[in-house]
mmCIF file of N, CA and C in Angstrom:
data_model
loop_
_atom_site.group_PDB
_atom_site.id
_atom_site.type_symbol
_atom_site.label_atom_id
_atom_site.label_comp_id
_atom_site.label_asym_id
_atom_site.label_seq_id
_atom_site.Cartn_x
_atom_site.Cartn_y
_atom_site.Cartn_z
ATOM 1 N N MET A 1 142.524 89.737 -59.725
ATOM 2 C CA MET A 1 142.046 88.841 -58.839
ATOM 3 C C MET A 1 141.273 87.637 -59.547
ATOM 4 N N VAL A 2 141.450 86.461 -59.379
ATOM 5 C CA VAL A 2 140.852 85.298 -60.036
ATOM 6 C C VAL A 2 139.977 84.643 -59.153
ATOM 7 N N LEU A 3 138.750 84.373 -59.461
ATOM 8 C CA LEU A 3 138.079 83.140 -58.803
ATOM 9 C C LEU A 3 138.176 82.041 -59.809
ATOM 10 N N LEU A 4 138.772 80.719 -59.372
ATOM 11 C CA LEU A 4 138.878 79.720 -60.290
ATOM 12 C C LEU A 4 138.205 78.630 -59.577
ATOM 13 N N GLU A 5 137.280 77.978 -60.402
ATOM 14 C CA GLU A 5 136.543 76.781 -60.020
ATOM 15 C C GLU A 5 137.057 75.603 -60.695
ATOM 16 N N PHE A 6 137.385 74.578 -59.924
ATOM 17 C CA PHE A 6 137.867 73.408 -60.683
ATOM 18 C C PHE A 6 137.436 72.127 -60.128
ATOM 19 N N GLN A 7 137.422 71.040 -60.944
ATOM 20 C CA GLN A 7 137.016 69.689 -60.503
ATOM 21 C C GLN A 7 138.053 68.716 -61.196
ATOM 22 N N MET A 8 138.637 67.865 -60.419
ATOM 23 C CA MET A 8 139.596 66.822 -61.078
ATOM 24 C C MET A 8 138.938 65.557 -60.849
ATOM 25 N N SER A 9 138.964 64.723 -61.895
ATOM 26 C CA SER A 9 138.396 63.439 -61.814
ATOM 27 C C SER A 9 139.501 62.426 -62.161
ATOM 28 N N PRO A 10 140.062 61.903 -61.220
ATOM 29 C CA PRO A 10 141.106 60.853 -61.319
ATOM 30 C C PRO A 10 140.487 59.555 -61.710
ATOM 31 N N ARG A 11 141.235 58.870 -62.575
ATOM 32 C CA ARG A 11 140.812 57.591 -62.944
ATOM 33 C C ARG A 11 141.785 56.430 -62.422
ATOM 34 N N ALA A 12 141.428 55.602 -61.643
ATOM 35 C CA ALA A 12 142.363 54.597 -61.135
ATOM 36 C C ALA A 12 141.490 53.166 -60.874
ATOM 37 N N GLU A 13 141.979 52.372 -60.136
ATOM 38 C CA GLU A 13 141.210 51.285 -59.834
ATOM 39 C C GLU A 13 139.957 51.456 -59.059
ATOM 40 N N GLY A 14 138.793 50.834 -59.446
ATOM 41 C CA GLY A 14 137.504 50.919 -58.774
ATOM 42 C C GLY A 14 136.698 52.224 -59.183
ATOM 43 N N ASP A 15 135.610 52.368 -58.616
ATOM 44 C CA ASP A 15 134.724 53.388 -58.675
ATOM 45 C C ASP A 15 134.817 54.702 -57.776
ATOM 46 N N SER A 16 135.435 54.407 -56.638
ATOM 47 C CA SER A 16 135.534 55.450 -55.546
ATOM 48 C C SER A 16 136.695 56.400 -55.845
ATOM 49 N N VAL A 17 136.682 57.659 -55.838
ATOM 50 C CA VAL A 17 137.685 58.497 -56.004
ATOM 51 C C VAL A 17 137.961 59.435 -54.697
ATOM 52 N N SER A 18 137.283 59.005 -53.613
ATOM 53 C CA SER A 18 137.290 59.953 -52.453
ATOM 54 C C SER A 18 138.559 60.112 -51.766
ATOM 55 N N ALA A 19 139.376 59.041 -51.821
ATOM 56 C CA ALA A 19 140.754 58.913 -51.354
ATOM 57 C C ALA A 19 141.595 59.963 -51.949
ATOM 58 N N TYR A 20 141.439 59.915 -53.385
ATOM 59 C CA TYR A 20 142.171 60.941 -54.152
ATOM 60 C C TYR A 20 141.679 62.292 -53.907
ATOM 61 N N VAL A 21 140.530 62.579 -53.958
ATOM 62 C CA VAL A 21 139.894 63.953 -53.634
ATOM 63 C C VAL A 21 140.443 64.498 -52.309
ATOM 64 N N ALA A 22 140.298 63.582 -51.287
ATOM 65 C CA ALA A 22 140.909 64.008 -50.057
ATOM 66 C C ALA A 22 142.507 64.455 -50.089
ATOM 67 N N GLN A 23 143.112 63.931 -50.948
ATOM 68 C CA GLN A 23 144.588 64.139 -51.011
ATOM 69 C C GLN A 23 144.739 65.462 -51.752
ATOM 70 N N ILE A 24 143.861 65.837 -52.695
ATOM 71 C CA ILE A 24 144.065 67.064 -53.346
ATOM 72 C C ILE A 24 143.449 68.154 -52.484
ATOM 73 N N ILE A 25 142.359 67.948 -51.665
ATOM 74 C CA ILE A 25 142.047 68.994 -50.800
ATOM 75 C C ILE A 25 142.994 69.272 -49.767
ATOM 76 N N ASP A 26 143.637 68.317 -49.376
ATOM 77 C CA ASP A 26 144.913 68.569 -48.387
ATOM 78 C C ASP A 26 145.828 69.413 -49.001
ATOM 79 N N ILE A 27 146.257 69.377 -50.347
ATOM 80 C CA ILE A 27 147.146 70.195 -51.098
ATOM 81 C C ILE A 27 146.633 71.737 -51.153
ATOM 82 N N ILE A 28 145.317 71.708 -51.354
ATOM 83 C CA ILE A 28 144.640 72.987 -51.460
ATOM 84 C C ILE A 28 144.719 73.751 -50.128
ATOM 85 N N ASP A 29 144.228 72.988 -49.223
ATOM 86 C CA ASP A 29 144.313 73.681 -47.791
ATOM 87 C C ASP A 29 145.677 74.102 -47.340
ATOM 88 N N ARG A 30 146.605 73.314 -47.615
ATOM 89 C CA ARG A 30 148.130 73.572 -47.178
ATOM 90 C C ARG A 30 148.590 74.737 -47.942
ATOM 91 N N SER A 31 148.049 75.080 -49.132
ATOM 92 C CA SER A 31 148.674 76.110 -50.095
ATOM 93 C C SER A 31 148.335 77.544 -49.470
ATOM 94 N N GLY A 32 147.444 77.688 -48.547
ATOM 95 C CA GLY A 32 147.300 79.061 -48.028
ATOM 96 C C GLY A 32 146.392 79.959 -49.026
ATOM 97 N N VAL A 33 145.959 79.362 -50.111
ATOM 98 C CA VAL A 33 145.141 80.027 -50.998
ATOM 99 C C VAL A 33 143.660 80.000 -50.489
ATOM 100 N N PRO A 34 142.974 81.078 -50.299
ATOM 101 C CA PRO A 34 141.568 81.031 -49.918
ATOM 102 C C PRO A 34 140.574 80.224 -50.799
ATOM 103 N N TYR A 35 139.932 79.212 -50.375
ATOM 104 C CA TYR A 35 139.098 78.336 -51.098
ATOM 105 C C TYR A 35 137.705 78.109 -50.446
ATOM 106 N N GLN A 36 136.941 77.384 -51.322
ATOM 107 C CA GLN A 36 135.580 77.095 -50.801
ATOM 108 C C GLN A 36 135.318 75.660 -51.412
ATOM 109 N N LEU A 37 135.177 74.682 -50.679
ATOM 110 C CA LEU A 37 134.867 73.320 -51.090
ATOM 111 C C LEU A 37 133.440 73.174 -51.367
ATOM 112 N N THR A 38 133.087 72.621 -52.456
ATOM 113 C CA THR A 38 131.689 72.388 -52.818
ATOM 114 C C THR A 38 131.511 70.963 -53.293
ATOM 115 N N PRO A 39 130.189 70.435 -53.152
ATOM 116 C CA PRO A 39 130.066 68.955 -53.529
ATOM 117 C C PRO A 39 130.626 68.538 -54.924
ATOM 118 N N MET A 40 130.704 69.565 -55.789
ATOM 119 C CA MET A 40 131.135 69.451 -57.221
ATOM 120 C C MET A 40 132.357 69.787 -57.616
ATOM 121 N N GLY A 41 133.129 70.377 -56.902
ATOM 122 C CA GLY A 41 134.345 70.990 -57.054
ATOM 123 C C GLY A 41 134.954 71.873 -55.987
ATOM 124 N N THR A 42 135.944 72.796 -56.340
ATOM 125 C CA THR A 42 136.521 73.643 -55.322
ATOM 126 C C THR A 42 136.860 75.001 -56.041
ATOM 127 N N ILE A 43 136.425 76.081 -55.127
ATOM 128 C CA ILE A 43 136.726 77.458 -55.918
ATOM 129 C C ILE A 43 137.766 78.037 -55.069
ATOM 130 N N LEU A 44 138.894 78.454 -55.835
ATOM 131 C CA LEU A 44 140.036 79.206 -55.272
ATOM 132 C C LEU A 44 139.886 80.725 -55.491
ATOM 133 N N GLU A 45 140.518 81.605 -54.716
ATOM 134 C CA GLU A 45 140.533 82.958 -54.868
ATOM 135 C C GLU A 45 141.868 83.466 -54.694
ATOM 136 N N GLY A 46 142.515 84.104 -55.572
ATOM 137 C CA GLY A 46 143.777 84.747 -55.410
ATOM 138 C C GLY A 46 144.311 85.325 -56.977
ATOM 139 N N GLU A 47 145.638 85.466 -56.960
ATOM 140 C CA GLU A 47 146.187 85.900 -58.108
ATOM 141 C C GLU A 47 146.315 84.886 -59.174
ATOM 142 N N TRP A 48 146.277 85.102 -60.397
ATOM 143 C CA TRP A 48 146.359 84.146 -61.402
ATOM 144 C C TRP A 48 147.504 83.012 -61.172
ATOM 145 N N ASP A 49 148.654 83.356 -61.090
ATOM 146 C CA ASP A 49 149.765 82.455 -60.853
ATOM 147 C C ASP A 49 149.538 81.586 -59.684
ATOM 148 N N GLU A 50 149.211 82.121 -58.543
ATOM 149 C CA GLU A 50 149.137 81.306 -57.475
ATOM 150 C C GLU A 50 148.139 80.264 -57.559
ATOM 151 N N THR A 51 146.785 80.670 -58.100
ATOM 152 C CA THR A 51 145.702 79.753 -58.152
ATOM 153 C C THR A 51 145.905 78.543 -59.259
ATOM 154 N N PHE A 52 146.636 78.881 -60.255
ATOM 155 C CA PHE A 52 146.921 77.949 -61.242
ATOM 156 C C PHE A 52 148.117 77.052 -60.791
ATOM 157 N N ALA A 53 148.840 77.534 -59.944
ATOM 158 C CA ALA A 53 150.014 76.825 -59.334
ATOM 159 C C ALA A 53 149.245 75.794 -58.455
ATOM 160 N N VAL A 54 148.225 75.940 -57.666
ATOM 161 C CA VAL A 54 147.564 75.018 -56.868
ATOM 162 C C VAL A 54 147.010 73.867 -57.574
ATOM 163 N N VAL A 55 146.306 74.296 -58.854
ATOM 164 C CA VAL A 55 145.681 73.259 -59.737
ATOM 165 C C VAL A 55 146.855 72.372 -60.366
ATOM 166 N N LYS A 56 147.861 72.925 -60.707
ATOM 167 C CA LYS A 56 149.059 72.086 -61.203
ATOM 168 C C LYS A 56 149.582 71.248 -60.075
ATOM 169 N N ALA A 57 149.784 71.764 -58.824
ATOM 170 C CA ALA A 57 150.236 70.859 -57.820
ATOM 171 C C ALA A 57 149.297 69.553 -57.548
ATOM 172 N N CYS A 58 147.971 69.868 -57.563
ATOM 173 C CA CYS A 58 147.043 68.782 -57.622
ATOM 174 C C CYS A 58 147.196 67.644 -58.772
ATOM 175 N N PHE A 59 147.133 68.347 -59.945
ATOM 176 C CA PHE A 59 147.345 67.516 -61.048
ATOM 177 C C PHE A 59 148.697 66.564 -61.000
ATOM 178 N N ASP A 60 149.864 67.218 -60.626
ATOM 179 C CA ASP A 60 151.183 66.517 -60.469
ATOM 180 C C ASP A 60 151.016 65.469 -59.505
ATOM 181 N N HIS A 61 150.259 65.696 -58.419
ATOM 182 C CA HIS A 61 150.183 64.769 -57.299
ATOM 183 C C HIS A 61 149.361 63.667 -57.863
ATOM 184 N N LEU A 62 148.388 63.725 -58.400
ATOM 185 C CA LEU A 62 147.554 62.581 -58.893
ATOM 186 C C LEU A 62 148.416 61.725 -59.845
ATOM 187 N N ARG A 63 149.183 62.342 -60.798
ATOM 188 C CA ARG A 63 150.129 61.547 -61.542
ATOM 189 C C ARG A 63 151.213 60.785 -60.832
ATOM 190 N N GLU A 64 151.628 61.310 -59.792
ATOM 191 C CA GLU A 64 152.551 60.814 -58.923
ATOM 192 C C GLU A 64 152.164 59.552 -58.267
ATOM 193 N N VAL A 65 150.819 59.574 -57.799
ATOM 194 C CA VAL A 65 150.164 58.471 -57.113
ATOM 195 C C VAL A 65 149.587 57.461 -57.980
ATOM 196 N N GLY A 66 149.883 57.658 -59.347
ATOM 197 C CA GLY A 66 149.661 56.454 -60.286
ATOM 198 C C GLY A 66 148.199 56.592 -61.011
ATOM 199 N N CYS A 67 147.467 57.729 -61.079
ATOM 200 C CA CYS A 67 146.301 57.939 -61.762
ATOM 201 C C CYS A 67 146.706 57.919 -63.168
ATOM 202 N N SER A 68 146.061 57.011 -63.978
ATOM 203 C CA SER A 68 146.471 56.885 -65.265
ATOM 204 C C SER A 68 145.717 57.766 -66.275
ATOM 205 N N ARG A 69 144.691 58.395 -65.728
ATOM 206 C CA ARG A 69 143.871 59.437 -66.443
ATOM 207 C C ARG A 69 143.248 60.395 -65.543
ATOM 208 N N ILE A 70 143.343 61.638 -65.938
ATOM 209 C CA ILE A 70 142.778 62.711 -65.020
ATOM 210 C C ILE A 70 141.925 63.642 -65.931
ATOM 211 N N GLY A 71 140.762 63.763 -65.595
ATOM 212 C CA GLY A 71 139.782 64.801 -66.249
ATOM 213 C C GLY A 71 139.762 66.034 -65.429
ATOM 214 N N LEU A 72 139.839 67.223 -66.015
ATOM 215 C CA LEU A 72 139.823 68.323 -65.426
ATOM 216 C C LEU A 72 138.738 69.383 -66.035
ATOM 217 N N HIS A 73 137.964 69.906 -65.189
ATOM 218 C CA HIS A 73 137.027 71.049 -65.623
ATOM 219 C C HIS A 73 137.499 72.279 -64.855
ATOM 220 N N LEU A 74 137.583 73.401 -65.569
ATOM 221 C CA LEU A 74 138.182 74.440 -65.073
ATOM 222 C C LEU A 74 137.293 75.730 -65.563
ATOM 223 N N LYS A 75 136.999 76.683 -64.522
ATOM 224 C CA LYS A 75 136.110 77.911 -64.814
ATOM 225 C C LYS A 75 136.998 78.986 -64.302
ATOM 226 N N VAL A 76 137.143 80.081 -64.948
ATOM 227 C CA VAL A 76 137.852 81.095 -64.383
ATOM 228 C C VAL A 76 137.190 82.481 -64.492
ATOM 229 N N ASP A 77 137.163 83.220 -63.422
ATOM 230 C CA ASP A 77 136.536 84.711 -63.527
ATOM 231 C C ASP A 77 137.671 85.604 -63.089
ATOM 232 N N TRP A 78 138.222 86.369 -63.945
ATOM 233 C CA TRP A 78 139.282 87.264 -63.643
ATOM 234 C C TRP A 78 138.651 88.845 -63.592
ATOM 235 N N ARG A 79 139.008 89.433 -62.515
ATOM 236 C CA ARG A 79 138.590 90.841 -62.435
ATOM 237 C C ARG A 79 139.562 91.684 -61.634
ATOM 238 N N GLU A 80 139.757 92.899 -62.142
ATOM 239 C CA GLU A 80 140.690 93.798 -61.523
ATOM 240 C C GLU A 80 139.984 94.118 -60.030
ATOM 241 N N GLY A 81 140.801 94.215 -59.060
ATOM 242 C CA GLY A 81 140.223 94.728 -57.809
ATOM 243 C C GLY A 81 140.777 93.801 -56.577
ATOM 244 N N PRO A 82 140.175 94.085 -55.433
ATOM 245 C CA PRO A 82 140.774 93.446 -54.308
ATOM 246 C C PRO A 82 140.172 91.967 -54.193
ATOM 247 N N ALA A 83 140.797 91.377 -53.231
ATOM 248 C CA ALA A 83 140.133 89.884 -52.951
ATOM 249 C C ALA A 83 138.820 90.047 -52.113
ATOM 250 N N GLY A 84 138.247 88.972 -51.858
ATOM 251 C CA GLY A 84 136.939 88.993 -51.011
ATOM 252 C C GLY A 84 135.799 88.597 -51.825
ATOM 253 N N ARG A 85 135.857 88.385 -53.074
ATOM 254 C CA ARG A 85 134.726 88.109 -53.924
ATOM 255 C C ARG A 85 134.122 86.577 -53.540
ATOM 256 N N LEU A 86 134.947 85.773 -53.052
ATOM 257 C CA LEU A 86 134.479 84.387 -52.720
ATOM 258 C C LEU A 86 133.272 84.407 -51.830
ATOM 259 N N GLN A 87 133.230 85.298 -50.712
ATOM 260 C CA GLN A 87 131.986 85.363 -50.050
ATOM 261 C C GLN A 87 131.082 86.685 -50.554
ATOM 262 N N ALA A 88 131.621 87.833 -51.053
ATOM 263 C CA ALA A 88 131.018 88.841 -51.447
ATOM 264 C C ALA A 88 129.927 88.651 -52.515
ATOM 265 N N LYS A 89 130.255 87.614 -53.474
ATOM 266 C CA LYS A 89 129.237 87.514 -54.536
ATOM 267 C C LYS A 89 128.131 87.016 -54.101
ATOM 268 N N THR A 90 127.999 85.910 -53.271
ATOM 269 C CA THR A 90 126.837 85.343 -52.667
ATOM 270 C C THR A 90 126.190 86.348 -51.670
ATOM 271 N N ALA A 91 126.901 87.042 -50.995
ATOM 272 C CA ALA A 91 126.302 87.895 -50.000
ATOM 273 C C ALA A 91 125.673 89.084 -50.567
ATOM 274 N N LYS A 92 126.003 89.577 -51.928
ATOM 275 C CA LYS A 92 125.366 90.472 -52.715
ATOM 276 C C LYS A 92 124.030 90.105 -53.183
ATOM 277 N N VAL A 93 123.835 88.761 -53.517
ATOM 278 C CA VAL A 93 122.717 88.173 -53.942
ATOM 279 C C VAL A 93 121.647 88.074 -52.724
ATOM 280 N N ALA A 94 122.107 87.636 -51.710
ATOM 281 C CA ALA A 94 121.225 87.622 -50.533
ATOM 282 C C ALA A 94 120.727 89.025 -50.034
ATOM 283 N N GLN A 95 121.647 89.968 -50.189
ATOM 284 C CA GLN A 95 121.153 91.324 -49.854
ATOM 285 C C GLN A 95 120.024 91.692 -50.881
ATOM 286 N N LEU A 96 120.255 91.505 -52.143
ATOM 287 C CA LEU A 96 119.194 91.927 -53.143
ATOM 288 C C LEU A 96 117.926 91.149 -52.950
ATOM 289 N N LEU A 97 118.018 89.999 -52.270
ATOM 290 C CA LEU A 97 116.796 89.221 -52.043
ATOM 291 C C LEU A 97 116.157 89.528 -50.772
ATOM 292 N N GLY A 98 116.936 90.299 -49.972
ATOM 293 C CA GLY A 98 116.454 90.679 -48.681
ATOM 294 C C GLY A 98 116.342 89.457 -47.575
ATOM 295 N N ARG A 99 117.179 88.494 -47.872
ATOM 296 C CA ARG A 99 117.104 87.214 -46.910
ATOM 297 C C ARG A 99 118.364 86.407 -46.938
ATOM 298 N N LYS A 100 118.408 85.808 -45.871
ATOM 299 C CA LYS A 100 119.697 84.877 -45.849
ATOM 300 C C LYS A 100 119.417 83.553 -46.736
ATOM 301 N N LEU A 101 120.371 83.288 -47.569
ATOM 302 C CA LEU A 101 120.138 82.120 -48.502
ATOM 303 C C LEU A 101 120.486 80.806 -47.711
ATOM 304 N N ARG A 102 119.916 79.722 -48.290
ATOM 305 C CA ARG A 102 120.117 78.385 -47.492
ATOM 306 C C ARG A 102 121.230 77.578 -48.018
ATOM 307 N N THR A 103 122.379 78.324 -48.387
ATOM 308 C CA THR A 103 123.575 77.580 -48.879
ATOM 309 C C THR A 103 124.557 77.143 -47.792
#
């Protein structure tokens, strides 16, 4: 099972990239892969091939809509075992602290 965090930085006309980010989030949401959106990126949870397929679909889309340059930051944590770490990792920290976190 993989937790994959990524951030894509499309380069196009102007400074704002929010319209492109919304398009990639739509691709992620429609993929069916569990994910968590953060202000600085997106975390996917699933098998290796399915999570990387989502990243590739996002990259391919940005190329298709005319982005002439795309930066990609990618972080992967692979571990044998069942799904559910997307929430379980932060829940474990809260349990150890004995309080609800403000995230």
